Amino acid sequence: MEVRREIEVSGIVQGVGFRPYVYRLATGHHLAGTIRNTPAGVTIEIQGPPESIEDFVTRLPREAPPLAHITNVAVRDLPCNGDREFRILGSRSGEQVRTLISPDVAICPDCLRELFNSSDRRYRYPFINCTNCGPRFTITRDIPYDRPRTSMSVFPMCSACQAEYSDPLNRRFHAQPNACWECGPRAELWDRRGRRIDCRDAIAEAAAGLHAGLVVAVKGLGGFHLAVDATVPAAVALLRERKRRVEKPFAIMVPSVTVAQESCQLDDGARAALESVSRPIVLLPWKNRSPIADQVAPFNRYLGIFLPYTPLHHLLLAEGAFTALVMTSGNLSEEPIAIDNKEAIARLHGLADYFLVHNRDILLRCDDSVVRISGGKTRQLRRSRGFVPVPVFLEEEQPPVLAVGGELKNTMCLTKGKHAFLSQHVGDLENVESYNFFVEAVEHLEKILEIRPQTIAYDLHPDYFSTRWALQQKGVQLVGVQHHHAHIASCMAENHLEGRVLGFALDGTGYGTDGRIWGGEVLVAGYEDFERAAHLEYVPLPGGAAAIREPWRMAVSYLAHHFGRDFLALPVPFVRQLDRQKAELLLQIIEHRVNSPLTSSCGRLFDAVAALIGIRHQINYEAQAAIELEMAIAPADDNTAYPLGLISEGEHWLIGTRPLFEALLADLSRNVPARIISRRFHNALVEGFAQLADLLRKQSGLNRVCLSGGTLQNVYLSEHLESRLSAAGFEVFTHGEVPAGDGGLGLGQALVAAHRFRSQGTL
Ligand SMILES: [Zn+2]
Ligand SMILES: [Zn+2]
């Protein structure tokens, strides 16, 4: 007896070798039928004995090619017909085939073997790829994903490549970037004036330059990297000086997990993240400093490590037999990463000595992604290359919304059906280049998703460039979303929560509904709205942005707030060493409230403590003081926590910091070391927030807690708070797929806007 079934598979199943895979699976089971691409994915008709069909259906999603991302499999019965074989059908004519584009992924093991096999026709070919690997998102101009709409359109395939491309059983069947020495892109080495350097092998020459301590700009998948030998302190120092990047850690690329293990502590989760096809930078605890130069990540206990992901990376590392290369974004400080050869020369000629370029255009800028493993979970810190444009899957269908994100670490988000598409990392929208990239990224995302939402969600901060852009758009419905509400909604969406939750949104800066700068917020929130249930007590932010760059200002602000000018007599080093003239000026600013908005920021509280205990008075990159305060924690069993004051104000709670500062100052005057003070400070937040959660549970009956905001990227704080809350019987939800910081803001904004839109009955 035979049966026939129709199987509809949706998700990322085109251009990823799915049809040949199904062909092999079906013929392996001696089943007959067909497969074709459809607008939603692929449709398979399959006929044969029921038990074989059942096995086929079970294995279909389980053994799918690495780049396939199946979101749904629907099976229904069909009447049998006379099919005796399995065939791959073309798309129905006139039918638009539109599905999700795959992200860019690392070279696969098969291609890697060919790359280093001297008898293979692609031996040492830097652009080898197949349907299981290679560039995708960054070479795509438009959809559907087809060679003419990619930057490979200028390279007509040779007959050997064309034969592979047309053979359903070949690994390169419909591999759009398929190429070889004969027909594909080439690498060249240029000098800093953009002149081609005549040499036998550009990669070997670049490796020689790196060995000589030079800086080489290397064109990758989503942009240029600046590379130096990470084991040579002088080379790393040179790169820091040229890039004007004083202390912010660099990521390093190492040839293998084994090498990573020599420098860093690796568990199974970290190993899996390093070796995953998306090849993110993984932040790992630094175990053994040598042979990596100290300047790679000064004052940091973590090292950002990633493995090579393009064939060119593999060739470069092998050619120079490098232990580790610094591979940092090819840009000057916070500008967007360079992608075009000429642009790279123009912008990076003062930074790099050589340029290892190629003639396959990068059409979309896409920075490396950054993850860390904490609480047994991979957590996105920067979700970009290798992950974008894979959507976040939502619980319910949402109306189309464009959410423009925040100001720093900007990403945007577009909802379509049950999918939320987060853009690649756009960066800090403070310079014109980033702003242009932002506008480009919006247009491109709308184009490849074929959607132009009539609802735009934006942050309430009037000075954010993303907000200003949103407010300029005509003929759309605009929805302003409070920053911390968006953080909590983002955490809810990622965890598929509905209803209301207790939300702890802890970060540096977010514009509040009272016009003040929020950042230590406890909300009772649903998607549509929120109440501010508690917040850190307000203190002045003396000098506005200057107070963010100079944490000592926050220390003075807190001390003056709690103790008035009496603090100037405190017997602690911070006060004794304070420049009296500068302090006097600052106190005048505070007392007269000149450019000193009030803030409840948790990030600024970290800054104040870091400055007070002598860790950092000024910063060179965002959140540096808070990061170094976390790094200072002693691995000890001291569970002492400084007290926080919970002050009831009707339905709301104020989190008072005076008891914390009193206890901390007492420790300081007793010369308690910074590593212990830091620990007690972190414990204060854990205990204080846990007590608050308890009080709010009694008030509201809510038992689910969402943790979000950039401050919760602090591993000690997030892990301890999570376990403390779990122990108290709370259901705790955190971020994984989407960053807890502002890179995840767009998702929350979109969901808030979508829910408001729906409740108004306009869906
Ligand atoms: Zn491959
Ligand atoms: Zn070829």
PDB file of C-alpha atoms in Angstrom, residues 31-199:
ATOM      1  CA  LEU A  31      10.163   7.461  -2.412  1.00  0.00           C
ATOM      2  CA  ALA A  32       8.576   9.183  -5.409  1.00  0.00           C
ATOM      3  CA  GLY A  33       7.279  12.720  -5.694  1.00  0.00           C
ATOM      4  CA  THR A  34       8.345  16.319  -6.301  1.00  0.00           C
ATOM      5  CA  ILE A  35       9.790  19.408  -4.635  1.00  0.00           C
ATOM      6  CA  ARG A  36       9.467  23.032  -5.700  1.00  0.00           C
ATOM      7  CA  ASN A  37      10.145  26.475  -4.287  1.00  0.00           C
ATOM      8  CA  THR A  38       7.097  28.496  -3.264  1.00  0.00           C
ATOM      9  CA  PRO A  39       6.669  32.014  -1.871  1.00  0.00           C
ATOM     10  CA  ALA A  40       6.598  30.631   1.680  1.00  0.00           C
ATOM     11  CA  GLY A  41       9.417  28.110   1.328  1.00  0.00           C
ATOM     12  CA  VAL A  42       9.201  24.750  -0.430  1.00  0.00           C
ATOM     13  CA  THR A  43       6.399  22.314  -1.120  1.00  0.00           C
ATOM     14  CA  ILE A  44       7.185  18.615  -1.224  1.00  0.00           C
ATOM     15  CA  GLU A  45       4.869  15.901  -2.508  1.00  0.00           C
ATOM     16  CA  ILE A  46       5.989  12.489  -1.410  1.00  0.00           C
ATOM     17  CA  GLN A  47       4.628   9.042  -2.178  1.00  0.00           C
ATOM     18  CA  GLY A  48       5.501   5.533  -0.963  1.00  0.00           C
ATOM     19  CA  PRO A  49       4.959   3.034   1.859  1.00  0.00           C
ATOM     20  CA  PRO A  50       3.535   4.721   5.006  1.00  0.00           C
ATOM     21  CA  GLU A  51       6.430   3.728   7.290  1.00  0.00           C
ATOM     22  CA  SER A  52       9.034   5.144   4.853  1.00  0.00           C
ATOM     23  CA  ILE A  53       7.010   8.349   4.547  1.00  0.00           C
ATOM     24  CA  GLU A  54       6.846   8.644   8.307  1.00  0.00           C
ATOM     25  CA  ASP A  55      10.596   8.232   8.632  1.00  0.00           C
ATOM     26  CA  PHE A  56      11.116  10.775   5.838  1.00  0.00           C
ATOM     27  CA  VAL A  57       8.932  13.351   7.599  1.00  0.00           C
ATOM     28  CA  THR A  58      10.722  12.840  10.927  1.00  0.00           C
ATOM     29  CA  ARG A  59      14.175  13.172   9.435  1.00  0.00           C
ATOM     30  CA  LEU A  60      13.318  16.073   7.123  1.00  0.00           C
ATOM     31  CA  PRO A  61      13.795  18.907   9.661  1.00  0.00           C
ATOM     32  CA  ARG A  62      16.336  17.032  11.753  1.00  0.00           C
ATOM     33  CA  GLU A  63      18.973  16.519   9.079  1.00  0.00           C
ATOM     34  CA  ALA A  64      18.398  19.723   7.127  1.00  0.00           C
ATOM     35  CA  PRO A  65      21.456  21.564   5.682  1.00  0.00           C
ATOM     36  CA  PRO A  66      23.281  23.868   8.114  1.00  0.00           C
ATOM     37  CA  LEU A  67      21.960  27.086   6.604  1.00  0.00           C
ATOM     38  CA  ALA A  68      18.328  26.011   6.520  1.00  0.00           C
ATOM     39  CA  HIS A  69      16.155  27.552   9.192  1.00  0.00           C
ATOM     40  CA  ILE A  70      12.801  25.835   9.284  1.00  0.00           C
ATOM     41  CA  THR A  71       9.993  27.725  10.964  1.00  0.00           C
ATOM     42  CA  ASN A  72       7.090  25.426  10.151  1.00  0.00           C
ATOM     43  CA  VAL A  73       6.317  22.024   8.620  1.00  0.00           C
ATOM     44  CA  ALA A  74       2.695  21.345   7.617  1.00  0.00           C
ATOM     45  CA  VAL A  75       1.688  17.882   6.357  1.00  0.00           C
ATOM     46  CA  ARG A  76      -1.562  16.861   4.652  1.00  0.00           C
ATOM     47  CA  ASP A  77      -2.850  13.823   2.762  1.00  0.00           C
ATOM     48  CA  LEU A  78      -3.112  13.701  -1.006  1.00  0.00           C
ATOM     49  CA  PRO A  79      -4.520  11.059  -3.364  1.00  0.00           C
ATOM     50  CA  CYS A  80      -1.786   8.853  -4.864  1.00  0.00           C
ATOM     51  CA  ASN A  81      -0.822   9.214  -8.508  1.00  0.00           C
ATOM     52  CA  GLY A  82       1.425   7.351 -10.906  1.00  0.00           C
ATOM     53  CA  ASP A  83       4.729   8.956  -9.754  1.00  0.00           C
ATOM     54  CA  ARG A  84       7.600   6.453  -9.803  1.00  0.00           C
ATOM     55  CA  GLU A  85      10.564   8.779  -9.245  1.00  0.00           C
ATOM     56  CA  PHE A  86      11.474  11.928  -7.321  1.00  0.00           C
ATOM     57  CA  ARG A  87      11.916  15.157  -9.284  1.00  0.00           C
ATOM     58  CA  ILE A  88      13.049  18.699  -8.526  1.00  0.00           C
ATOM     59  CA  LEU A  89      10.637  21.101 -10.222  1.00  0.00           C
ATOM     60  CA  GLY A  90      11.278  24.705 -11.241  1.00  0.00           C
ATOM     61  CA  SER A  91       9.279  27.472  -9.595  1.00  0.00           C
ATOM     62  CA  ARG A  92       5.854  27.894 -11.149  1.00  0.00           C
ATOM     63  CA  SER A  93       6.091  30.550 -13.805  1.00  0.00           C
ATOM     64  CA  GLY A  94       4.664  33.893 -12.813  1.00  0.00           C
ATOM     65  CA  GLU A  95       4.840  32.957  -9.177  1.00  0.00           C
ATOM     66  CA  GLN A  96       7.011  35.240  -7.134  1.00  0.00           C
ATOM     67  CA  VAL A  97       9.406  33.271  -5.033  1.00  0.00           C
ATOM     68  CA  ARG A  98      10.180  35.328  -1.978  1.00  0.00           C
ATOM     69  CA  THR A  99      11.566  33.882   1.179  1.00  0.00           C
ATOM     70  CA  LEU A 100      14.023  34.772   3.853  1.00  0.00           C
ATOM     71  CA  ILE A 101      17.655  35.418   2.959  1.00  0.00           C
ATOM     72  CA  SER A 102      20.263  33.466   4.863  1.00  0.00           C
ATOM     73  CA  PRO A 103      22.882  35.254   6.947  1.00  0.00           C
ATOM     74  CA  ASP A 104      26.556  35.032   5.949  1.00  0.00           C
ATOM     75  CA  VAL A 105      28.181  31.934   7.328  1.00  0.00           C
ATOM     76  CA  ALA A 106      31.613  30.472   7.817  1.00  0.00           C
ATOM     77  CA  ILE A 107      33.335  28.224   5.290  1.00  0.00           C
ATOM     78  CA  CYS A 108      32.121  24.622   5.681  1.00  0.00           C
ATOM     79  CA  PRO A 109      34.392  21.611   6.352  1.00  0.00           C
ATOM     80  CA  ASP A 110      34.013  20.320   2.771  1.00  0.00           C
ATOM     81  CA  CYS A 111      35.164  23.599   1.234  1.00  0.00           C
ATOM     82  CA  LEU A 112      37.938  23.907   3.811  1.00  0.00           C
ATOM     83  CA  ARG A 113      39.265  20.484   2.788  1.00  0.00           C
ATOM     84  CA  GLU A 114      39.246  21.496  -0.874  1.00  0.00           C
ATOM     85  CA  LEU A 115      40.955  24.803  -0.029  1.00  0.00           C
ATOM     86  CA  PHE A 116      44.028  23.025   1.325  1.00  0.00           C
ATOM     87  CA  ASN A 117      43.989  20.093  -1.091  1.00  0.00           C
ATOM     88  CA  SER A 118      46.698  20.699  -3.701  1.00  0.00           C
ATOM     89  CA  SER A 119      44.959  18.507  -6.271  1.00  0.00           C
ATOM     90  CA  ASP A 120      41.623  20.354  -6.035  1.00  0.00           C
ATOM     91  CA  ARG A 121      40.859  22.866  -8.764  1.00  0.00           C
ATOM     92  CA  ARG A 122      40.116  25.463  -6.093  1.00  0.00           C
ATOM     93  CA  TYR A 123      43.331  24.837  -4.128  1.00  0.00           C
ATOM     94  CA  ARG A 124      44.059  28.049  -2.153  1.00  0.00           C
ATOM     95  CA  TYR A 125      41.194  29.893  -3.853  1.00  0.00           C
ATOM     96  CA  PRO A 126      40.210  32.610  -1.334  1.00  0.00           C
ATOM     97  CA  PHE A 127      36.533  32.732  -2.396  1.00  0.00           C
ATOM     98  CA  ILE A 128      35.623  29.055  -2.363  1.00  0.00           C
ATOM     99  CA  ASN A 129      32.049  28.385  -1.176  1.00  0.00           C
ATOM    100  CA  CYS A 130      29.067  26.098  -1.672  1.00  0.00           C
ATOM    101  CA  THR A 131      25.369  25.979  -0.802  1.00  0.00           C
ATOM    102  CA  ASN A 132      26.321  25.240   2.798  1.00  0.00           C
ATOM    103  CA  CYS A 133      28.638  28.166   3.289  1.00  0.00           C
ATOM    104  CA  GLY A 134      29.846  31.588   2.250  1.00  0.00           C
ATOM    105  CA  PRO A 135      28.486  35.100   1.847  1.00  0.00           C
ATOM    106  CA  ARG A 136      24.740  35.753   1.559  1.00  0.00           C
ATOM    107  CA  PHE A 137      23.205  38.797   3.240  1.00  0.00           C
ATOM    108  CA  THR A 138      26.190  41.077   2.599  1.00  0.00           C
ATOM    109  CA  ILE A 139      26.300  40.438  -1.157  1.00  0.00           C
ATOM    110  CA  THR A 140      22.550  40.718  -1.740  1.00  0.00           C
ATOM    111  CA  ARG A 141      21.240  43.775  -3.518  1.00  0.00           C
ATOM    112  CA  ASP A 142      17.613  42.723  -3.781  1.00  0.00           C
ATOM    113  CA  ILE A 143      15.362  39.706  -3.578  1.00  0.00           C
ATOM    114  CA  PRO A 144      14.761  37.029  -4.628  1.00  0.00           C
ATOM    115  CA  TYR A 145      18.241  35.837  -3.725  1.00  0.00           C
ATOM    116  CA  ASP A 146      19.639  34.998  -7.158  1.00  0.00           C
ATOM    117  CA  ARG A 147      23.074  35.628  -8.660  1.00  0.00           C
ATOM    118  CA  PRO A 148      22.009  38.611 -10.819  1.00  0.00           C
ATOM    119  CA  ARG A 149      20.839  40.402  -7.684  1.00  0.00           C
ATOM    120  CA  THR A 150      24.102  39.858  -5.823  1.00  0.00           C
ATOM    121  CA  SER A 151      27.540  41.402  -6.195  1.00  0.00           C
ATOM    122  CA  MET A 152      28.528  38.160  -7.974  1.00  0.00           C
ATOM    123  CA  SER A 153      26.542  39.320 -11.032  1.00  0.00           C
ATOM    124  CA  VAL A 154      29.728  40.714 -12.630  1.00  0.00           C
ATOM    125  CA  PHE A 155      31.438  37.315 -12.612  1.00  0.00           C
ATOM    126  CA  PRO A 156      29.972  35.017 -15.304  1.00  0.00           C
ATOM    127  CA  MET A 157      30.556  31.418 -14.268  1.00  0.00           C
ATOM    128  CA  CYS A 158      33.024  29.284 -16.244  1.00  0.00           C
ATOM    129  CA  SER A 159      31.692  26.051 -17.680  1.00  0.00           C
ATOM    130  CA  ALA A 160      32.990  23.940 -14.789  1.00  0.00           C
ATOM    131  CA  CYS A 161      31.315  26.189 -12.198  1.00  0.00           C
ATOM    132  CA  GLN A 162      28.131  26.388 -14.277  1.00  0.00           C
ATOM    133  CA  ALA A 163      27.969  22.577 -14.422  1.00  0.00           C
ATOM    134  CA  GLU A 164      28.189  22.368 -10.629  1.00  0.00           C
ATOM    135  CA  TYR A 165      25.619  25.117 -10.276  1.00  0.00           C
ATOM    136  CA  SER A 166      23.113  23.307 -12.512  1.00  0.00           C
ATOM    137  CA  ASP A 167      23.492  19.820 -11.056  1.00  0.00           C
ATOM    138  CA  PRO A 168      20.883  19.085  -8.366  1.00  0.00           C
ATOM    139  CA  LEU A 169      23.136  16.504  -6.797  1.00  0.00           C
ATOM    140  CA  ASN A 170      26.153  18.791  -6.577  1.00  0.00           C
ATOM    141  CA  ARG A 171      27.106  20.580  -3.369  1.00  0.00           C
ATOM    142  CA  ARG A 172      27.156  23.787  -5.412  1.00  0.00           C
ATOM    143  CA  PHE A 173      23.693  23.438  -6.957  1.00  0.00           C
ATOM    144  CA  HIS A 174      22.341  27.006  -7.044  1.00  0.00           C
ATOM    145  CA  ALA A 175      25.169  28.264  -4.837  1.00  0.00           C
ATOM    146  CA  GLN A 176      24.829  31.883  -6.003  1.00  0.00           C
ATOM    147  CA  PRO A 177      28.391  32.965  -5.076  1.00  0.00           C
ATOM    148  CA  ASN A 178      29.933  29.873  -6.728  1.00  0.00           C
ATOM    149  CA  ALA A 179      33.285  30.750  -8.298  1.00  0.00           C
ATOM    150  CA  CYS A 180      36.797  29.512  -8.961  1.00  0.00           C
ATOM    151  CA  TRP A 181      40.259  30.699 -10.067  1.00  0.00           C
ATOM    152  CA  GLU A 182      38.970  30.684 -13.637  1.00  0.00           C
ATOM    153  CA  CYS A 183      35.922  32.906 -13.270  1.00  0.00           C
ATOM    154  CA  GLY A 184      35.618  34.428  -9.816  1.00  0.00           C
ATOM    155  CA  PRO A 185      36.865  37.315  -7.712  1.00  0.00           C
ATOM    156  CA  ARG A 186      40.575  37.798  -6.973  1.00  0.00           C
ATOM    157  CA  ALA A 187      42.545  39.152  -4.037  1.00  0.00           C
ATOM    158  CA  GLU A 188      45.177  41.867  -4.401  1.00  0.00           C
ATOM    159  CA  LEU A 189      47.517  43.680  -2.079  1.00  0.00           C
ATOM    160  CA  TRP A 190      47.450  47.482  -2.262  1.00  0.00           C
ATOM    161  CA  ASP A 191      49.635  50.089  -0.639  1.00  0.00           C
ATOM    162  CA  ARG A 192      48.116  52.942   1.349  1.00  0.00           C
ATOM    163  CA  ARG A 193      47.738  55.035  -1.793  1.00  0.00           C
ATOM    164  CA  GLY A 194      45.645  52.326  -3.382  1.00  0.00           C
ATOM    165  CA  ARG A 195      48.356  51.153  -5.804  1.00  0.00           C
ATOM    166  CA  ARG A 196      48.497  47.463  -6.517  1.00  0.00           C
ATOM    167  CA  ILE A 197      51.647  45.831  -5.156  1.00  0.00           C
ATOM    168  CA  ASP A 198      53.143  43.507  -7.707  1.00  0.00           C
ATOM    169  CA  CYS A 199      53.647  40.180  -5.987  1.00  0.00           C
TER     170      CYS A 199
END
